[in-house]
CSV table of C-alpha atoms and ligand atoms in Angstrom, one decimal:
chain,number,residue,atom,x,y,z
H,353,MET,CA,14.2,3.0,12.9
H,354,ALA,CA,13.1,6.1,11.0
H,355,ILE,CA,10.9,5.6,7.9
H,356,ILE,CA,11.0,8.7,5.6
H,357,GLY,CA,7.8,9.1,3.6
H,358,GLY,CA,4.1,8.5,4.3
H,359,GLY,CA,2.9,7.1,1.0
H,360,ILE,CA,1.9,3.5,0.4
H,361,ALA,CA,5.6,2.4,0.6
H,362,GLY,CA,6.3,4.0,4.0
H,363,LEU,CA,2.8,3.2,5.5
H,364,SER,CA,2.8,-0.5,4.4
H,365,LEU,CA,6.3,-1.0,5.7
H,366,ALA,CA,5.5,0.7,9.1
H,367,ALA,CA,2.6,-1.7,9.6
H,368,GLU,CA,4.4,-4.9,8.4
H,369,LEU,CA,7.6,-4.0,10.3
H,370,ALA,CA,5.9,-3.2,13.6
H,371,GLU,CA,3.7,-6.3,13.5
H,372,LEU,CA,6.7,-8.6,12.6
H,373,ASP,CA,8.7,-7.1,15.3
H,374,GLY,CA,5.9,-7.7,17.8
H,375,ARG,CA,5.7,-11.3,16.8
H,376,MET,CA,9.5,-11.6,17.3
H,377,VAL,CA,9.4,-10.0,20.7
H,378,GLU,CA,6.6,-12.4,21.7
H,379,ARG,CA,8.6,-15.4,20.4
H,380,SER,CA,11.6,-14.3,22.5
H,381,GLY,CA,9.4,-14.4,25.6
H,382,GLY,CA,9.9,-10.7,26.0
H,383,THR,CA,13.7,-10.8,26.2
H,384,ARG,CA,14.1,-9.0,22.9
H,385,PRO,CA,13.4,-5.3,23.2
H,386,GLN,CA,10.7,-3.8,21.0
H,387,LEU,CA,12.0,-1.8,18.0
H,388,ARG,CA,11.2,1.9,18.1
H,389,ILE,CA,9.6,2.8,14.7
H,390,VAL,CA,8.9,6.4,13.7
H,391,LEU,CA,7.5,7.4,10.3
H,392,LEU,CA,8.0,11.0,9.1
H,393,GLU,CA,5.8,12.5,6.4
H,394,ARG,CA,6.6,16.0,5.3
H,395,GLU,CA,3.1,16.9,4.1
H,396,ASN,CA,0.2,17.7,6.5
H,397,GLN,CA,-1.5,14.4,5.4
H,398,PHE,CA,-0.4,10.9,4.4
H,399,ALA,CA,-0.7,9.7,0.8
H,400,TYR,CA,-0.8,13.2,-0.5
H,401,HIS,CA,1.5,12.6,-3.5
H,402,ALA,CA,1.6,9.6,-5.9
H,403,THR,CA,-0.4,7.3,-3.5
H,404,GLY,CA,-3.4,9.6,-3.5
H,405,ARG,CA,-3.3,10.1,-7.2
H,406,SER,CA,-3.2,6.6,-8.7
H,407,ILE,CA,-6.0,5.0,-10.6
H,408,ALA,CA,-6.0,2.1,-8.1
H,409,ALA,CA,-5.8,-0.8,-10.5
H,410,LEU,CA,-4.3,-4.2,-9.8
H,411,SER,CA,-3.3,-6.1,-12.9
H,412,GLU,CA,-0.9,-9.0,-13.1
H,413,SER,CA,0.0,-8.2,-16.7
H,414,LEU,CA,1.6,-4.8,-16.0
H,415,GLY,CA,5.4,-4.3,-15.8
H,416,SER,CA,8.4,-6.6,-15.6
H,417,PRO,CA,8.3,-10.2,-14.5
H,418,GLU,CA,9.4,-9.0,-11.0
H,419,GLN,CA,6.4,-6.6,-10.8
H,420,ARG,CA,4.0,-9.2,-12.0
H,421,ALA,CA,5.3,-11.7,-9.3
H,422,LEU,CA,4.8,-8.9,-6.7
H,423,ALA,CA,1.3,-8.1,-8.0
H,424,ARG,CA,0.3,-11.8,-7.7
H,425,ALA,CA,1.6,-12.0,-4.2
H,426,SER,CA,0.0,-8.7,-3.3
H,427,ARG,CA,-3.4,-9.8,-4.6
H,428,THR,CA,-3.3,-12.8,-2.2
H,429,ILE,CA,-2.3,-10.6,0.7
H,430,LEU,CA,-5.0,-8.0,-0.1
H,431,ASP,CA,-7.6,-10.7,-0.3
H,432,ALA,CA,-6.6,-12.0,3.1
H,433,LEU,CA,-6.4,-8.5,4.7
H,434,GLY,CA,-9.9,-7.7,3.4
H,435,ALA,CA,-11.3,-11.0,4.7
H,436,GLU,CA,-9.6,-10.6,8.1
H,437,SER,CA,-11.0,-7.1,8.6
H,438,GLY,CA,-14.4,-7.8,7.0
H,439,MET,CA,-13.8,-4.8,4.7
H,440,PRO,CA,-12.9,-6.0,1.2
H,441,LEU,CA,-9.9,-4.0,-0.3
H,442,LEU,CA,-10.4,-5.4,-3.8
H,443,ARG,CA,-13.3,-5.4,-6.3
H,444,ALA,CA,-13.0,-7.4,-9.5
H,445,ARG,CA,-12.7,-5.4,-12.7
H,446,PRO,CA,-11.3,-7.1,-15.8
H,447,VAL,CA,-8.6,-5.5,-17.9
H,448,ILE,CA,-8.7,-5.5,-21.7
H,449,TRP,CA,-5.6,-4.8,-23.8
H,450,LEU,CA,-6.2,-3.6,-27.3
H,451,ALA,CA,-3.8,-3.9,-30.2
H,452,ASP,CA,-4.2,-2.4,-33.7
H,453,GLU,CA,-2.6,-4.0,-36.7
H,454,ASP,CA,0.7,-2.3,-36.0
H,455,HIS,CA,1.0,-3.6,-32.5
H,456,LEU,CA,0.1,-7.3,-32.7
H,457,GLY,CA,3.6,-8.2,-31.6
H,458,ALA,CA,3.1,-6.3,-28.3
H,459,VAL,CA,-0.1,-8.1,-27.4
H,460,ASN,CA,1.4,-11.4,-28.4
H,461,ALA,CA,4.3,-10.7,-26.1
H,462,LEU,CA,1.9,-9.9,-23.2
H,463,LEU,CA,0.0,-13.2,-23.8
H,464,THR,CA,3.2,-15.2,-23.8
H,465,ALA,CA,4.5,-13.5,-20.6
H,466,ASN,CA,1.3,-13.7,-18.6
H,467,PRO,CA,-0.8,-16.9,-18.2
H,468,SER,CA,-3.6,-14.9,-16.6
H,469,LEU,CA,-4.4,-13.3,-20.0
H,470,ARG,CA,-6.6,-14.8,-22.7
H,471,ALA,CA,-6.7,-13.8,-26.3
H,472,VAL,CA,-10.1,-12.7,-27.5
H,473,ASP,CA,-11.3,-11.5,-30.9
H,474,PRO,CA,-12.4,-7.8,-31.1
H,475,ALA,CA,-16.1,-8.8,-31.1
H,476,ALA,CA,-15.7,-10.5,-27.7
H,477,ALA,CA,-13.9,-7.4,-26.4
H,478,ARG,CA,-17.0,-5.4,-27.5
H,479,THR,CA,-19.3,-7.6,-25.4
H,480,LEU,CA,-17.3,-6.5,-22.4
H,481,CYS,CA,-17.2,-2.8,-23.5
H,482,PRO,CA,-19.9,-2.2,-26.1
H,483,ALA,CA,-18.6,1.4,-26.7
H,484,LEU,CA,-15.4,0.1,-28.4
H,485,ARG,CA,-15.3,0.9,-32.2
H,486,PRO,CA,-14.8,-2.3,-34.3
H,487,GLU,CA,-11.7,-0.7,-35.9
H,488,ALA,CA,-10.2,0.1,-32.4
H,489,ALA,CA,-8.6,-3.4,-32.1
H,490,ALA,CA,-7.3,-6.0,-34.5
H,491,ARG,CA,-6.6,-8.3,-31.5
H,492,ALA,CA,-7.4,-8.1,-27.8
H,493,ALA,CA,-6.4,-9.9,-24.6
H,494,VAL,CA,-8.5,-10.1,-21.4
H,495,GLU,CA,-7.4,-10.4,-17.8
H,496,ARG,CA,-10.4,-11.5,-15.8
H,497,THR,CA,-8.6,-11.6,-12.4
H,498,ALA,CA,-7.7,-7.9,-12.4
H,499,GLN,CA,-9.1,-5.7,-9.6
H,500,ASP,CA,-9.8,-2.2,-8.4
H,501,VAL,CA,-8.0,-1.5,-5.1
H,502,ASP,CA,-9.7,0.6,-2.4
H,503,VAL,CA,-6.5,2.7,-1.8
H,504,ASP,CA,-8.1,5.0,0.9
H,505,ALA,CA,-9.2,1.9,2.9
H,506,LEU,CA,-5.8,0.2,2.4
H,507,GLN,CA,-3.7,3.1,3.5
H,508,GLN,CA,-6.0,3.7,6.5
H,509,GLN,CA,-5.7,0.0,7.4
H,510,TYR,CA,-1.9,0.2,7.3
H,511,ARG,CA,-2.0,3.3,9.5
H,512,ASP,CA,-4.3,1.6,12.0
H,513,ARG,CA,-2.2,-1.6,12.1
H,514,ALA,CA,1.1,0.3,12.4
H,515,GLY,CA,-0.3,2.4,15.3
H,516,ALA,CA,-1.8,-0.6,17.0
H,517,ALA,CA,1.6,-2.4,16.8
H,518,GLY,CA,3.4,0.6,18.4
H,519,ALA,CA,4.8,2.5,15.4
H,520,VAL,CA,4.6,6.3,15.6
H,521,LEU,CA,3.4,8.0,12.4
H,522,ARG,CA,3.8,11.7,12.1
H,523,THR,CA,2.8,14.3,9.5
H,524,ALA,CA,4.2,17.7,8.9
H,525,ILE,CA,7.8,16.7,9.7
H,526,GLY,CA,10.3,16.6,6.9
H,527,LEU,CA,13.8,15.1,7.0
H,528,GLU,CA,16.3,17.9,6.3
H,529,SER,CA,19.7,16.1,6.8
H,530,GLY,CA,21.3,13.2,8.6
H,531,THR,CA,24.7,12.3,9.9
H,532,TRP,CA,25.9,8.7,10.3
H,533,ASP,CA,28.0,8.0,13.4
H,534,ALA,CA,29.8,4.8,12.5
H,535,THR,CA,31.2,4.4,16.1
H,536,ARG,CA,27.8,4.4,17.7
H,537,GLY,CA,26.0,2.9,14.7
H,538,ARG,CA,23.3,5.5,14.5
H,539,TRP,CA,22.0,8.4,12.6
H,540,THR,CA,21.4,11.9,13.9
H,541,VAL,CA,18.5,13.1,11.8
H,542,THR,CA,17.6,16.8,11.5
H,543,THR,CA,14.0,17.6,10.7
H,544,ASP,CA,12.2,20.9,10.4
H,545,ARG,CA,10.9,20.2,14.0
H,546,GLY,CA,14.1,19.2,15.7
H,547,GLU,CA,16.5,16.3,15.9
H,548,LEU,CA,16.1,12.6,16.5
H,549,THR,CA,18.4,9.5,16.4
H,550,ALA,CA,17.8,6.2,14.6
H,551,THR,CA,19.9,3.1,14.1
H,552,ARG,CA,18.4,2.8,10.6
H,553,ILE,CA,16.8,5.1,8.0
H,554,VAL,CA,14.4,3.7,5.5
H,555,ASN,CA,14.2,5.9,2.4
H,556,ALA,CA,10.5,5.6,1.2
H,557,ALA,CA,10.3,9.2,-0.1
H,558,GLY,CA,8.9,8.4,-3.5
H,559,ALA,CA,9.9,11.0,-6.1
H,560,TRP,CA,12.1,12.6,-3.5
H,561,ALA,CA,14.1,9.4,-2.6
H,562,ASP,CA,17.2,10.5,-4.4
H,563,ALA,CA,16.9,14.0,-2.8
H,564,VAL,CA,16.7,12.3,0.6
H,565,ALA,CA,19.8,10.3,-0.2
H,566,ALA,CA,21.6,13.5,-1.1
H,567,ARG,CA,20.6,15.0,2.2
H,568,LEU,CA,22.2,12.0,3.9
H,569,GLU,CA,25.2,12.5,1.7
H,570,VAL,CA,24.7,9.2,0.0
H,571,ARG,CA,24.7,8.3,-3.7
H,572,GLY,CA,21.2,8.2,-5.2
H,573,ALA,CA,19.6,5.3,-7.1
H,574,GLY,CA,19.4,7.1,-10.4
H,575,LEU,CA,15.6,7.6,-10.1
H,576,THR,CA,13.6,9.5,-12.7
H,577,SER,CA,10.0,10.8,-12.1
H,578,TYR,CA,7.5,11.1,-14.8
H,579,ARG,CA,4.2,13.1,-14.6
H,580,ARG,CA,1.0,11.4,-15.7
H,581,THR,CA,-2.3,13.2,-16.1
H,582,VAL,CA,-5.7,11.6,-15.6
H,583,ALA,CA,-9.2,13.1,-16.0
H,584,ILE,CA,-12.8,12.2,-15.5
H,585,ALA,CA,-15.1,13.2,-18.4
H,586,SER,CA,-18.9,13.2,-18.4
H,587,ALA,CA,-20.3,10.7,-21.0
H,588,ASP,CA,-23.7,9.1,-21.5
H,589,GLY,CA,-24.1,5.4,-21.6
H,590,VAL,CA,-21.0,4.3,-19.6
H,591,GLY,CA,-21.6,0.9,-17.9
H,592,PRO,CA,-20.3,0.8,-14.3
H,593,ALA,CA,-19.0,-2.7,-14.8
H,594,TRP,CA,-17.0,-2.1,-17.9
H,595,PRO,CA,-13.4,-3.2,-17.8
H,596,LEU,CA,-10.3,-1.0,-17.6
H,597,VAL,CA,-9.3,-0.7,-21.3
H,598,LEU,CA,-5.6,-0.3,-22.1
H,599,ASP,CA,-3.9,0.3,-25.4
H,600,VAL,CA,-0.9,-2.0,-25.7
H,601,ALA,CA,1.1,0.8,-27.3
H,602,ASN,CA,0.5,3.0,-24.2
H,603,ARG,CA,-1.4,5.7,-26.0
H,604,PHE,CA,-4.5,5.8,-23.8
H,605,TYR,CA,-6.6,4.0,-21.2
H,606,PHE,CA,-10.1,4.4,-19.8
H,607,ARG,CA,-12.6,2.9,-17.4
H,608,PRO,CA,-15.9,3.9,-15.7
H,609,GLU,CA,-15.6,6.2,-12.8
H,610,ARG,CA,-18.3,8.0,-10.7
H,611,GLY,CA,-20.9,7.9,-13.5
H,612,GLY,CA,-18.4,9.2,-16.1
H,613,LEU,CA,-15.2,7.9,-17.8
H,614,LEU,CA,-11.7,8.1,-16.3
H,615,ILE,CA,-9.3,8.7,-19.2
H,616,SER,CA,-5.6,9.2,-19.6
H,617,ALA,CA,-3.2,9.5,-22.6
H,618,ALA,CA,-0.8,7.3,-20.5
H,619,ASP,CA,1.6,10.2,-20.8
H,620,GLU,CA,5.1,10.1,-19.2
H,621,THR,CA,6.7,13.5,-19.0
H,622,PRO,CA,10.0,13.7,-17.1
H,623,SER,CA,9.5,16.0,-14.1
H,624,PRO,CA,11.6,17.0,-11.0
H,625,PRO,CA,10.0,16.0,-7.7
H,626,THR,CA,7.1,18.4,-7.2
H,627,ASP,CA,3.4,18.7,-6.4
H,628,ALA,CA,2.4,17.6,-9.9
H,629,GLU,CA,-0.4,19.4,-11.7
H,630,ALA,CA,-2.6,18.2,-14.6
H,631,ALA,CA,-1.3,19.2,-18.0
H,632,PRO,CA,-4.2,20.5,-20.1
H,633,GLN,CA,-2.6,19.3,-23.4
H,634,ASP,CA,-2.4,15.8,-22.0
H,635,VAL,CA,-6.1,15.9,-21.1
H,636,THR,CA,-6.9,17.1,-24.7
H,637,VAL,CA,-4.9,14.2,-26.1
H,638,ALA,CA,-6.6,11.7,-23.8
H,639,VAL,CA,-10.1,13.0,-25.0
H,640,GLU,CA,-9.0,12.7,-28.6
H,641,ARG,CA,-7.6,9.2,-28.3
H,642,VAL,CA,-10.5,7.8,-26.3
H,643,THR,CA,-13.0,9.4,-28.6
H,644,ALA,CA,-11.2,7.8,-31.6
H,645,ALA,CA,-11.3,4.3,-29.9
H,646,THR,CA,-15.0,4.4,-28.8
H,647,THR,CA,-18.4,5.6,-29.8
H,648,LEU,CA,-18.7,7.8,-26.7
H,649,HIS,CA,-19.2,11.5,-26.7
H,650,LEU,CA,-17.0,12.9,-23.9
H,651,ALA,CA,-19.1,16.0,-23.2
H,652,ARG,CA,-17.2,17.7,-20.5
H,653,VAL,CA,-14.0,17.2,-18.4
H,654,ARG,CA,-15.2,17.3,-14.8
H,655,THR,CA,-11.9,17.1,-13.1
H,656,SER,CA,-8.3,16.2,-13.8
H,657,TRP,CA,-5.2,15.6,-11.8
H,658,ALA,CA,-1.6,14.4,-12.1
H,659,GLY,CA,1.0,12.5,-10.1
H,660,LEU,CA,4.6,11.4,-10.4
H,661,ARG,CA,5.6,7.8,-11.2
H,662,THR,CA,9.2,7.3,-10.2
H,663,PHE,CA,11.4,4.7,-11.7
H,664,ALA,CA,14.9,3.3,-11.3
H,665,PRO,CA,16.8,2.8,-14.6
H,666,ASP,CA,15.7,-0.9,-14.9
H,667,ARG,CA,12.1,0.1,-13.9
H,668,ASN,CA,12.1,-2.4,-11.0
H,669,PRO,CA,11.4,-1.3,-7.4
H,670,VAL,CA,14.6,-0.5,-5.4
H,671,VAL,CA,14.3,-2.4,-2.1
H,672,GLY,CA,17.2,-3.4,0.1
H,673,PRO,CA,20.2,-2.1,2.1
H,674,ASP,CA,22.3,0.6,0.5
H,675,PRO,CA,25.4,-1.0,-1.0
H,676,GLU,CA,27.7,1.7,0.4
H,677,GLN,CA,26.1,3.3,3.5
H,678,ASP,CA,25.5,1.4,6.7
H,679,GLY,CA,22.2,2.1,8.4
H,680,LEU,CA,20.3,3.0,5.2
H,681,PHE,CA,17.6,0.9,3.5
H,682,TRP,CA,15.7,1.7,0.3
H,683,PHE,CA,12.0,1.2,-0.4
H,684,ALA,CA,11.6,3.4,-3.5
H,685,GLY,CA,11.2,3.4,-7.3
H,686,LEU,CA,7.7,1.9,-7.2
H,687,GLY,CA,7.0,3.4,-10.6
H,688,GLY,CA,3.5,2.8,-12.0
H,689,THR,CA,2.7,-0.2,-9.9
H,690,GLY,CA,3.3,0.9,-6.3
H,691,ILE,CA,-0.2,0.3,-5.1
H,692,GLN,CA,-0.4,-3.3,-6.4
H,693,THR,CA,3.1,-4.3,-5.3
H,694,ALA,CA,3.6,-2.5,-1.9
H,695,PRO,CA,1.7,-5.2,0.1
H,696,ALA,CA,4.2,-7.9,-0.9
H,697,LEU,CA,7.2,-5.6,-1.0
H,698,ALA,CA,6.5,-4.4,2.5
H,699,ARG,CA,6.5,-7.9,3.9
H,700,LEU,CA,9.7,-8.6,2.0
H,701,ALA,CA,11.4,-5.4,3.3
H,702,ALA,CA,10.2,-5.9,6.9
H,703,ALA,CA,11.7,-9.5,6.8
H,704,GLN,CA,15.0,-8.2,5.4
H,705,LEU,CA,15.2,-5.5,8.0
H,706,LEU,CA,14.6,-7.9,10.8
H,707,GLY,CA,16.7,-10.8,9.4
H,708,GLU,CA,13.7,-13.1,8.9
H,709,PRO,CA,13.1,-15.4,5.9
H,710,PHE,CA,10.4,-14.4,3.4
H,711,GLU,CA,9.9,-15.6,-0.1
H,712,ILE,CA,7.8,-14.3,-2.9
H,713,PRO,CA,7.1,-17.0,-5.6
H,714,GLY,CA,8.8,-16.1,-8.9
H,715,LEU,CA,10.9,-13.2,-7.4
H,716,ARG,CA,14.6,-13.0,-6.8
H,717,PRO,CA,15.0,-10.3,-4.1
H,718,GLU,CA,18.5,-9.6,-5.4
H,719,SER,CA,16.9,-8.2,-8.6
H,720,LEU,CA,15.6,-5.3,-6.5
H,721,LEU,CA,18.7,-4.4,-4.6
H,722,PRO,CA,19.9,-0.8,-5.0
H,723,ARG,CA,23.0,-0.5,-7.2
V,1632,FAD,C1,-1.7,8.9,-12.4
V,1632,FAD,C2,-1.2,7.7,-11.7
V,1632,FAD,C3,-1.8,6.4,-11.8
V,1632,FAD,C4,-1.3,5.3,-11.1
V,1632,FAD,N1,-2.0,4.2,-11.2
V,1632,FAD,C5,-1.6,3.1,-10.5
V,1632,FAD,C6,-2.3,1.9,-10.5
V,1632,FAD,O1,-3.4,1.8,-11.1
V,1632,FAD,N2,-1.9,0.8,-9.8
V,1632,FAD,C7,-0.7,0.9,-9.1
V,1632,FAD,O2,-0.3,-0.1,-8.5
V,1632,FAD,N3,0.0,2.0,-9.0
V,1632,FAD,C8,-0.4,3.1,-9.7
V,1632,FAD,N4,0.4,4.3,-9.7
V,1632,FAD,C9,1.7,4.3,-9.0
V,1632,FAD,C10,1.5,4.5,-7.5
V,1632,FAD,O3,0.7,5.5,-7.3
V,1632,FAD,C11,2.9,4.7,-7.0
V,1632,FAD,O4,3.8,3.7,-7.4
V,1632,FAD,C12,2.9,4.7,-5.4
V,1632,FAD,O5,1.9,5.5,-4.9
V,1632,FAD,C13,4.3,5.2,-4.9
V,1632,FAD,O6,4.2,5.3,-3.5
V,1632,FAD,P1,5.4,5.9,-2.6
V,1632,FAD,O7,5.0,5.7,-1.2
V,1632,FAD,O8,6.7,5.3,-3.1
V,1632,FAD,O9,5.4,7.4,-3.0
V,1632,FAD,P2,4.5,8.7,-2.5
V,1632,FAD,O10,3.0,8.3,-2.4
V,1632,FAD,O11,4.8,9.8,-3.4
V,1632,FAD,O12,5.0,8.9,-1.1
V,1632,FAD,C14,6.3,9.5,-0.8
V,1632,FAD,C15,6.1,10.4,0.4
V,1632,FAD,O13,7.4,10.8,0.8
V,1632,FAD,C16,7.2,12.1,1.4
V,1632,FAD,N5,8.6,12.8,1.5
V,1632,FAD,C17,9.4,13.2,0.5
V,1632,FAD,N6,10.5,13.8,1.0
V,1632,FAD,C18,10.4,13.8,2.3
V,1632,FAD,C19,11.2,14.2,3.4
V,1632,FAD,N7,12.4,14.8,3.2
V,1632,FAD,N8,10.8,14.0,4.7
V,1632,FAD,C20,9.6,13.4,4.9
V,1632,FAD,N9,8.7,12.9,3.9
V,1632,FAD,C21,9.1,13.1,2.7
V,1632,FAD,C22,6.3,12.8,0.4
V,1632,FAD,O14,5.7,13.9,0.9
V,1632,FAD,C23,5.4,11.7,0.0
V,1632,FAD,O15,4.2,11.7,0.7
V,1632,FAD,C24,-0.1,5.4,-10.4
V,1632,FAD,C25,0.5,6.6,-10.3
V,1632,FAD,C26,0.0,7.8,-10.9
V,1632,FAD,C27,0.7,9.1,-10.8
């Protein structure tokens, strides 16, 4: 089995797949041969693209019902992984959604869809984040169970677990093409470092997943990538325990970060797959919007970066066997919630690949199948 892509999708799957396979070999009393799993990452390091550029939040009020079910299941998994290893992967940080008079419907829809949210009046929101201007919100909702994820520790833990369970993870090897041999039931994969064979390919190539499909001469999943720019600004008086504050109309978000304030205009600019760079105009807009919503003076932008968020047309992850091509499985389209959904998605995908049962409460796996 060859997994293409060493972001959170590929790394989480390599670990879950190798461990599940190990348990199945053990159960068979050694009569079942161990699966050979190799992960190929084109860059010189893992998690270089979207995974290394996220803002590492876990909120059960983001995205579609499917994404929320996946976030709930992932929170349970991440809690357990942290407890087992003695290194917590989550740290509580509430989320506050703000709505102005024009967007009361949006916050009401969030409150209806998500039982973990509580409506609060703007004064109560200001006790959690005293820098909010009174006029910044006509209504607010708080999610107290939201978390920060330690993404570095998480991807390192997946790499360690994958390696310990026998998977081979390689950087600086990119898939160039692949040919399916239907008679033998296997791929011949050409990389920039030579050829290999695999009975199955998992396409976990993030923004490049449709490009990888094209290299395998398979129809893509209709993915579109959008650039998002984030910056950290210096500001006096930022409380380290302040929540992540999000505008329901997706015009900005901010939260404390390294003694300053992490800010974004929540921009979504369509982009081809690329090594995304921060757009100065998006930083300027983020500064303006956060300044308008708070009493903070954002003195200086210390750093900024951008990453690509890659979506299928219905904005749900694309996970499952290709409908037309044998030997190809998709684990892509993780959009803006890949960190907080990959732990549960990887368990689901590993179970599907090895023919084992696995259920995620509130999720119909068919809703994620590639079309
Ligand atoms: C600014 C920003 C903020 C975000 N905030 C959050 C958040 O708070 N919470 C959350 O859950 N999510 C967040 N996300 C989304 C999250 O980062 C993504 O959903 C997730 O990282 C996607 O992971 P991935 O493994 O699919 O893609 P990637 O991390 O991009 O990995 C794909 C990998 O495939 C490799 N690859 C491509 N082509 C080939 C090839 N031919 N051969 C070999 N390798 C190849 C690439 O080099 C890349 O490393 C955010 C994203 C951005 C940009």
